[in-house]
PDB file of C-alpha atoms in Angstrom:
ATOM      1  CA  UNK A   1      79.055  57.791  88.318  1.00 62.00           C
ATOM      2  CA  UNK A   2      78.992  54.028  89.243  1.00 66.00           C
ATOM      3  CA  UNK A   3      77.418  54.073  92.682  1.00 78.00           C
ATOM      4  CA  UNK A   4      74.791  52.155  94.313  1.00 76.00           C
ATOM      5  CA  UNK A   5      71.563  53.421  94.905  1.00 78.00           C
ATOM      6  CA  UNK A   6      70.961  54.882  98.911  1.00 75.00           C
ATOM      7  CA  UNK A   7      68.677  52.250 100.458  1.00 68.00           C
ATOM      8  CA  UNK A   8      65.568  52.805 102.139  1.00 70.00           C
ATOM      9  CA  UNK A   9      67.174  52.456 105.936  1.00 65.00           C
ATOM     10  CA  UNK A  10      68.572  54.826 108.288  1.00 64.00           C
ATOM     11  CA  UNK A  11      71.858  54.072 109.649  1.00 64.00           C
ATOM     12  CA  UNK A  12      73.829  56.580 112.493  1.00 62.00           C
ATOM     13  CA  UNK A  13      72.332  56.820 116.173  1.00 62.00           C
ATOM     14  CA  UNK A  14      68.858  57.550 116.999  1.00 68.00           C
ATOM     15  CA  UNK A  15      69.692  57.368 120.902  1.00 70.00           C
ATOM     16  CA  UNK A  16      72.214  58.541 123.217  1.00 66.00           C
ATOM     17  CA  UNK A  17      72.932  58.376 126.510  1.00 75.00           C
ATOM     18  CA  UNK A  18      69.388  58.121 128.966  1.00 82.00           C
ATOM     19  CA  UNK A  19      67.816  61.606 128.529  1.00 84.00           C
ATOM     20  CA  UNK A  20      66.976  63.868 131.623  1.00 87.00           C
ATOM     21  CA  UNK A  21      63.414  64.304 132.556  1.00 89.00           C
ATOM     22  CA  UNK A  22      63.465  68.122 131.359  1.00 88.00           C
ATOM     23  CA  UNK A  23      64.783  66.183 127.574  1.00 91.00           C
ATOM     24  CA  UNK A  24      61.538  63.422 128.221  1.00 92.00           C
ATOM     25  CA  UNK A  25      59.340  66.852 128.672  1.00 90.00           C
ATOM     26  CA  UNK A  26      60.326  68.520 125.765  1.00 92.00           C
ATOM     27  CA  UNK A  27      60.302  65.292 123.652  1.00 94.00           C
ATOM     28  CA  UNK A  28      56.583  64.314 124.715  1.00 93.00           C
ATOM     29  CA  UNK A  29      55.007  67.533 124.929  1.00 91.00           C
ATOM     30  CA  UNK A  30      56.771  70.088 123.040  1.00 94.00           C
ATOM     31  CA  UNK A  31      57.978  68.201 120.275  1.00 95.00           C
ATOM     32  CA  UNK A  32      54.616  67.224 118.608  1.00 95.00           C
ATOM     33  CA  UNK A  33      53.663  70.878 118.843  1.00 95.00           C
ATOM     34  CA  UNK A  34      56.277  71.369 116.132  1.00 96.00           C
ATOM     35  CA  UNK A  35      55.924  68.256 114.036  1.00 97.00           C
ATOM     36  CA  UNK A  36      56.169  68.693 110.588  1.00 97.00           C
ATOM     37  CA  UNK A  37      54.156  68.029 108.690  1.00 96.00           C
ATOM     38  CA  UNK A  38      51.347  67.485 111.457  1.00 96.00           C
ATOM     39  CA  UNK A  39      51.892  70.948 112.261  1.00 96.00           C
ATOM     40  CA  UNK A  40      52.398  73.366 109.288  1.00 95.00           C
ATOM     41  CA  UNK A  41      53.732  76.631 108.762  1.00 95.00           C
ATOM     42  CA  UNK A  42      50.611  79.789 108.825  1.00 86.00           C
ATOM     43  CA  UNK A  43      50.344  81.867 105.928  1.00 85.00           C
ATOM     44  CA  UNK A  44      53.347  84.480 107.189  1.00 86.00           C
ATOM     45  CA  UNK A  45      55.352  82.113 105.699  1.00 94.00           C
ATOM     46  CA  UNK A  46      56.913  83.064 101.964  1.00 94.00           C
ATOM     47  CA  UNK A  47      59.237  80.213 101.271  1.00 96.00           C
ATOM     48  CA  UNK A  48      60.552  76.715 102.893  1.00 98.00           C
ATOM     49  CA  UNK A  49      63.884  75.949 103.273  1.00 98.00           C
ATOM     50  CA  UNK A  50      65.362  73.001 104.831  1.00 98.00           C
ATOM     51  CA  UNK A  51      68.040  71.237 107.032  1.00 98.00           C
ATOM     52  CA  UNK A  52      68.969  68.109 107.244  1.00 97.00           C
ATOM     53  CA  UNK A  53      70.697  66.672 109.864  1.00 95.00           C
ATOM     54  CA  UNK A  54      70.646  69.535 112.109  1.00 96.00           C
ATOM     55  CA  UNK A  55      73.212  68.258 115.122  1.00 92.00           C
ATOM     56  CA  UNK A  56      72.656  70.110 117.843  1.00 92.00           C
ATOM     57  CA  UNK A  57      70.120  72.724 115.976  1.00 96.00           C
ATOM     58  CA  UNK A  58      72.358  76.393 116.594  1.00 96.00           C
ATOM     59  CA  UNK A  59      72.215  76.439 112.830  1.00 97.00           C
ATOM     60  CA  UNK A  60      68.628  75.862 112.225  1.00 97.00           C
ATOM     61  CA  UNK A  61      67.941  78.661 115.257  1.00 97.00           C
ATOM     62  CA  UNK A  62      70.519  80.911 114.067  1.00 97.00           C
ATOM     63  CA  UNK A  63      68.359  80.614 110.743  1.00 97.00           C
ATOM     64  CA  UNK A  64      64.665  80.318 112.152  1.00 97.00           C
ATOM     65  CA  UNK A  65      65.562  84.097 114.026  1.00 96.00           C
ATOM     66  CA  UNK A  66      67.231  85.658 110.843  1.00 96.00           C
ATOM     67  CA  UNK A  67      64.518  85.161 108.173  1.00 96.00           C
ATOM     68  CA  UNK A  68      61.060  85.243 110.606  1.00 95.00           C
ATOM     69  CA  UNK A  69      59.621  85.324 107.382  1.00 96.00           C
ATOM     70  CA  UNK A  70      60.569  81.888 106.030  1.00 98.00           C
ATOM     71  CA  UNK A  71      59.603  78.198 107.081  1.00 98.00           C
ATOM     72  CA  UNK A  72      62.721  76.140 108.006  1.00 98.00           C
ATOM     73  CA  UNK A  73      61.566  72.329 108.181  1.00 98.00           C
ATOM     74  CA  UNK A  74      65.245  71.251 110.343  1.00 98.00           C
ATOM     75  CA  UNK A  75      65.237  67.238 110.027  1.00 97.00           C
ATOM     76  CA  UNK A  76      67.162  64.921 112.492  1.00 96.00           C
ATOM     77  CA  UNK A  77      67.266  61.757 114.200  1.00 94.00           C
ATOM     78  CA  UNK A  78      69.549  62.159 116.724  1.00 93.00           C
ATOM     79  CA  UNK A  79      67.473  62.436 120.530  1.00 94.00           C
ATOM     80  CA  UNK A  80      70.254  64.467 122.102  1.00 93.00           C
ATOM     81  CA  UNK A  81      70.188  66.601 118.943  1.00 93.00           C
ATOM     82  CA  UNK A  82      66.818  67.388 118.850  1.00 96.00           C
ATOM     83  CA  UNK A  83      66.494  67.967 122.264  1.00 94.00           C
ATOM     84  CA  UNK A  84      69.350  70.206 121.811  1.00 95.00           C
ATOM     85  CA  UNK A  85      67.271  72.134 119.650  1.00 96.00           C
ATOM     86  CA  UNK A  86      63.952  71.866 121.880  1.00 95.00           C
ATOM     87  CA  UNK A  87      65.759  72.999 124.727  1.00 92.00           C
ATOM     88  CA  UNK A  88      66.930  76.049 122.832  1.00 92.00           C
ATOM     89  CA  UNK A  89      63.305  77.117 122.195  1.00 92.00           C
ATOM     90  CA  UNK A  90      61.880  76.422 125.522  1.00 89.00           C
ATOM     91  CA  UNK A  91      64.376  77.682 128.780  1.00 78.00           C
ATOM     92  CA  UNK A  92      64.213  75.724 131.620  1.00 75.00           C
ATOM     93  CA  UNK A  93      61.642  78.687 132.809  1.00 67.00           C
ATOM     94  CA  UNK A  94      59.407  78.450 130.097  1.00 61.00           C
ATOM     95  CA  UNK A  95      56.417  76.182 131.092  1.00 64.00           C
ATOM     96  CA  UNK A  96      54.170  76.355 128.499  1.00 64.00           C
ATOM     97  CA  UNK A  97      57.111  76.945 125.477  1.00 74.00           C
ATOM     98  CA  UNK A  98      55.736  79.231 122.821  1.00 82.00           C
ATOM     99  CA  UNK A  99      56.001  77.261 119.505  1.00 87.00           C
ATOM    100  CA  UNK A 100      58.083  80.009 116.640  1.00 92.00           C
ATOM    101  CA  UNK A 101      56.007  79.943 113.736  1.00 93.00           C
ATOM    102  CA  UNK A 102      58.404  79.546 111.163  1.00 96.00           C
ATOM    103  CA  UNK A 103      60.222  76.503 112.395  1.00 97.00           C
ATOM    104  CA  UNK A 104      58.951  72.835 112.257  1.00 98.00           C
ATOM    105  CA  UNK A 105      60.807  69.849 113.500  1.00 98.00           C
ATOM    106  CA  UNK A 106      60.775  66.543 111.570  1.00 98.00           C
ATOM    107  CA  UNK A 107      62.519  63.355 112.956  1.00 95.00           C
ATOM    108  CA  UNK A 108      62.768  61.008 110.542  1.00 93.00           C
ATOM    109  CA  UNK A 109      65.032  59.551 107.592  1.00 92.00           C
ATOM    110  CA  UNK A 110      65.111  63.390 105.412  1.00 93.00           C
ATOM    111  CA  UNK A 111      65.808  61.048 102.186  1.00 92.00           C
ATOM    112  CA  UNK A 112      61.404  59.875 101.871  1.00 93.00           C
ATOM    113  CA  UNK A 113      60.779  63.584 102.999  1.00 95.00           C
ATOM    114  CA  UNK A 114      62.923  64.877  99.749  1.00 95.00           C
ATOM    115  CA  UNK A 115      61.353  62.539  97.406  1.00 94.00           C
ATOM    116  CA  UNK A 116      57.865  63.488  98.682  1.00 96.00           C
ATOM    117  CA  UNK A 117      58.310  67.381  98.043  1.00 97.00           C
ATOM    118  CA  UNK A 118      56.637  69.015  95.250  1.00 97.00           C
ATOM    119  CA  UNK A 119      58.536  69.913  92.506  1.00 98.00           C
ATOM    120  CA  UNK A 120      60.366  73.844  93.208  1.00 98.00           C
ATOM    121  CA  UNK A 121      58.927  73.427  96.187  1.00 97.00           C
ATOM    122  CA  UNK A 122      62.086  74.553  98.334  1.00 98.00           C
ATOM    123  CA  UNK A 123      64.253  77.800  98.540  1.00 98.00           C
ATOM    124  CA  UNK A 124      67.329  76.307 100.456  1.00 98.00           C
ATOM    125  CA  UNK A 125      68.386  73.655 101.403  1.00 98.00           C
ATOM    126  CA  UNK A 126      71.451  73.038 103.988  1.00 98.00           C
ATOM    127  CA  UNK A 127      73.696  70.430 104.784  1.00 98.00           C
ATOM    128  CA  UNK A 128      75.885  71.014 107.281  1.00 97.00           C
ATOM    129  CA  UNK A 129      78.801  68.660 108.408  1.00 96.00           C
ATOM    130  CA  UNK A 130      76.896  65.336 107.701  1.00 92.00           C
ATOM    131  CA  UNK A 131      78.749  62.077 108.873  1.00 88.00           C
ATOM    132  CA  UNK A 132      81.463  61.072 107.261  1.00 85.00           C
ATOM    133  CA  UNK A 133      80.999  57.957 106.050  1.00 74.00           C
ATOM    134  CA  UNK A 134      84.260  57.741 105.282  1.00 71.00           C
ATOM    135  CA  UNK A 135      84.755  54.148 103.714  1.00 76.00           C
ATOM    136  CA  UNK A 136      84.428  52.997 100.019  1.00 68.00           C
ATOM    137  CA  UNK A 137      81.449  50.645 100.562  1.00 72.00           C
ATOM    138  CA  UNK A 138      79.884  53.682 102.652  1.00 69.00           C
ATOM    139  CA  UNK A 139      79.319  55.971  99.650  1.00 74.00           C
ATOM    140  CA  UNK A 140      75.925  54.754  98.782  1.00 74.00           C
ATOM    141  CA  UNK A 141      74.750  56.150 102.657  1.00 79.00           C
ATOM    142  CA  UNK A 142      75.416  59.912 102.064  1.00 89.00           C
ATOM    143  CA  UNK A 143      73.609  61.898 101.558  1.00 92.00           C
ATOM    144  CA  UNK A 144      75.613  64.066  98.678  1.00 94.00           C
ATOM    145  CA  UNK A 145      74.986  61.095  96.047  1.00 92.00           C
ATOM    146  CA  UNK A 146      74.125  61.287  92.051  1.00 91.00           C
ATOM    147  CA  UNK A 147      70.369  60.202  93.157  1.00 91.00           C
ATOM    148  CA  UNK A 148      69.813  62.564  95.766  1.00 92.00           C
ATOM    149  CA  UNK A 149      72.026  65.460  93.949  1.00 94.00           C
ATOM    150  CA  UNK A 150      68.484  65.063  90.847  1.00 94.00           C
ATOM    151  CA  UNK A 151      66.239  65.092  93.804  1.00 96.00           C
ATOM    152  CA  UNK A 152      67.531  68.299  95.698  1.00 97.00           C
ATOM    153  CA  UNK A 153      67.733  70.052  91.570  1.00 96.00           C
ATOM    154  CA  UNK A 154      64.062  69.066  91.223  1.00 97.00           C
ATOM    155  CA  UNK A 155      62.441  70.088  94.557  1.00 98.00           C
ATOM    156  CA  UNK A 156      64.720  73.336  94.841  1.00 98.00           C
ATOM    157  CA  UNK A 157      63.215  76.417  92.591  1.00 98.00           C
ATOM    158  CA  UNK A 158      65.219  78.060  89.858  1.00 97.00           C
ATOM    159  CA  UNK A 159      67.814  79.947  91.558  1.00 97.00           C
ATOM    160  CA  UNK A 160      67.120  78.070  94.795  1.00 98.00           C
ATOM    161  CA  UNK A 161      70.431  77.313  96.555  1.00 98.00           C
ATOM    162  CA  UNK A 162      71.851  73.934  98.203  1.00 98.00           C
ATOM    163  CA  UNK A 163      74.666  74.834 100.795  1.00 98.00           C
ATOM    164  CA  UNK A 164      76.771  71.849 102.293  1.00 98.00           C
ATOM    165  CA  UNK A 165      79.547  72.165 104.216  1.00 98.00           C
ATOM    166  CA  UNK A 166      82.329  69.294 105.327  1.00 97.00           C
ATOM    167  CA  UNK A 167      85.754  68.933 107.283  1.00 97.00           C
ATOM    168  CA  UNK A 168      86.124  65.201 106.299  1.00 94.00           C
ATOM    169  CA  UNK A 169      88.923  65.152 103.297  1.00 94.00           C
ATOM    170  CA  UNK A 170      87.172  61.630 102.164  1.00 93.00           C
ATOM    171  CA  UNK A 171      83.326  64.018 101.656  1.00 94.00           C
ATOM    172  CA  UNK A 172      85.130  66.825 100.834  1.00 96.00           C
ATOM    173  CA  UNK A 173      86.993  64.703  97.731  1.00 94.00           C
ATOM    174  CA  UNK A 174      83.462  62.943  97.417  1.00 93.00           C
ATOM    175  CA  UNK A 175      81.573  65.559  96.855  1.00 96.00           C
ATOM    176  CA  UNK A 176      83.583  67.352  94.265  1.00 97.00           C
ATOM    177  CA  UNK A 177      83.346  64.422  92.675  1.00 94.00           C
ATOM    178  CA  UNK A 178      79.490  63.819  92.294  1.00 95.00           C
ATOM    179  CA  UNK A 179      79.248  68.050  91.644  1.00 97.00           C
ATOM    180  CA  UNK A 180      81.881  67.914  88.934  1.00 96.00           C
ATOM    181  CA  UNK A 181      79.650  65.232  87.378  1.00 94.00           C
ATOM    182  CA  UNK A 182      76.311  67.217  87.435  1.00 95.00           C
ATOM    183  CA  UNK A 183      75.035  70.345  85.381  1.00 95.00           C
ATOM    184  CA  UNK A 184      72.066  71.370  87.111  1.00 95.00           C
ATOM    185  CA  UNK A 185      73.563  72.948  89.255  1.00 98.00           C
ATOM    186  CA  UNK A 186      76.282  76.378  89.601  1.00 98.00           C
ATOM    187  CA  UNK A 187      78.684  75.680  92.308  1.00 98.00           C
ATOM    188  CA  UNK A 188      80.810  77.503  94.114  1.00 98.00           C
ATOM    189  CA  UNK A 189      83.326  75.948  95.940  1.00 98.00           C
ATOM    190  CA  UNK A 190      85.114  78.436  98.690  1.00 98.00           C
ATOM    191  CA  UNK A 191      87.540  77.492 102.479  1.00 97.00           C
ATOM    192  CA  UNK A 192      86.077  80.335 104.004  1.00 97.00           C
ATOM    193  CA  UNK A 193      82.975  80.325 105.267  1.00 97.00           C
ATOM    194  CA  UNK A 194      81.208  82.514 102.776  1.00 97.00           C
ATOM    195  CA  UNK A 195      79.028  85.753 104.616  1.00 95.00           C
ATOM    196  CA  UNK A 196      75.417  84.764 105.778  1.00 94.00           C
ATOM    197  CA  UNK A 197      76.206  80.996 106.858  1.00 97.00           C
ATOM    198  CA  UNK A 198      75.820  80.857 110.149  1.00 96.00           C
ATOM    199  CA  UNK A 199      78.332  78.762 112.357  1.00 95.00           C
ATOM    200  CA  UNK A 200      77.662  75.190 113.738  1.00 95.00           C
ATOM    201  CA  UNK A 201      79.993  73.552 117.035  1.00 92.00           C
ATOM    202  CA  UNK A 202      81.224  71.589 114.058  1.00 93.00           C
ATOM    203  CA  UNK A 203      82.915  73.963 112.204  1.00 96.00           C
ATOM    204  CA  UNK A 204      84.547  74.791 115.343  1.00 95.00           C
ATOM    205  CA  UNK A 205      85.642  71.799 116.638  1.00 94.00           C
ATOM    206  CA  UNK A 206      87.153  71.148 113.360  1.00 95.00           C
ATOM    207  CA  UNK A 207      89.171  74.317 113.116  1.00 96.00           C
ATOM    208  CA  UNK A 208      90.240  73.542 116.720  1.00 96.00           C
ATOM    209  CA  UNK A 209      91.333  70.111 115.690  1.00 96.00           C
ATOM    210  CA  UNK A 210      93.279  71.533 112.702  1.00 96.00           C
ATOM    211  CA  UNK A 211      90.977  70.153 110.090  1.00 96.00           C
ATOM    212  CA  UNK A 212      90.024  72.661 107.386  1.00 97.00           C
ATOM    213  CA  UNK A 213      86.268  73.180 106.492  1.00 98.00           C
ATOM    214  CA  UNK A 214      84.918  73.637 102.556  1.00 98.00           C
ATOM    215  CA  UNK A 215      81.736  75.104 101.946  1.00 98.00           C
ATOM    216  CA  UNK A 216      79.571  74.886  98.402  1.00 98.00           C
ATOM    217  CA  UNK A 217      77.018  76.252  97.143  1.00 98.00           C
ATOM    218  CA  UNK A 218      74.818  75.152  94.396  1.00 98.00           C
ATOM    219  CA  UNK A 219      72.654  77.435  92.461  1.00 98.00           C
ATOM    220  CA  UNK A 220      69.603  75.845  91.070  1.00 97.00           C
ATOM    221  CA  UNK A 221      70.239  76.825  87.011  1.00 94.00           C
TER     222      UNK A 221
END
């Protein structure tokens, strides 16, 4: 495919509207306590799997509390998002939050943390609803791109699996499009959410708004 190369910059929102002083808390004092990779996983840990772009992290939970058992690294930028997510693991009760040991938080640009990733050094990886990006000129921003698509087959391990997930017909088309044009990869292309994903607010706003969800998954040949 003829496509530019994604460029080393971040584009989307890092910042919202002003955060509340329980969000401030849990960004200064809880949030380093789950760094990644300042923090990393203890030796519990079997495999690493991980989400990029989490939104407002009741995937990367739902995960984290299914397979205790695994490391999730769940990236985003977002502030809202990730305290989302924070607030999730630490109640408004919950002084002193205990930190889960199989989930680690990282909030930067996920593209550098790919390309620094060991080779089959990944079970899963998950992207779920990204932003759209839905004009021409904005293909070289997602993150489903020809580039990225050899990075994700190198770090994943054979039969490692890459799930994404997209209501946007202008991803949805886009993405067929770059996995129709790659081999290292098994997909499976389904409308249903297939058994074992657990749902995001995305999904359901989209269903709400009429818009129909497709879900892939690419096996790691």
């Amino acid at each position: 495919m003829s496509v530019k190369p994604p460029p080393d910059r971040l584009y989307g929102r890092i910042k919202g509207k002003k955060l509340r002083p329980r969000q401030e808390f849990l960004l200064a004092e809880f949030l380093p306590r789950l760094s990644w990779p300042q923090i990393p996983f203890g030796s519990t840990v079997r495999e690493i799997w991980l989400e990029v772009g989490f939104g407002g992290g009741e995937h990367a939970y739902a995960l984290a509390q299914a397979n205790p058992d695994t490391g999730l690294i769940a990236a985003e930028v977002f502030e809202t998002g990730i305290c989302s997510l924070l607030s999730r693991l630490a109640p408004e009760d919950a002084a002193v939050p205990e930190v889960p040991a199989n989930l680690r938080l990282f909030t930067d640009d996920a593209r550098p943390l790919l390309r620094g990733m060991a080779d089959s050094s990944l079970g899963k990886l998950f992207l779920m609803f990204p932003d759209p990006w839905p004009k021409a000129r904005h293909a070289k921003r997602r993150f489903v791109h020809p580039e990225l698509l050899a990075e994700a087959g190198r770090v994943l391990k054979p039969g490692g699996e890459w799930r994404i997930a997209s209501d946007d017909p202008t991803y949805q088309a886009w993405t067929d499009e770059v996995l129709a044009a790659q081999t290292a990869f098994v997909v499976t292309r389904a409308t249903t959410r297939p058994q074992g994903w657990p749902p995001t607010r995305y999904e359901a706003k989209a269903i709400l708004a009429g818009r129909q969800p497709v879900y892939w998954s690419l096996l790691k040949r």
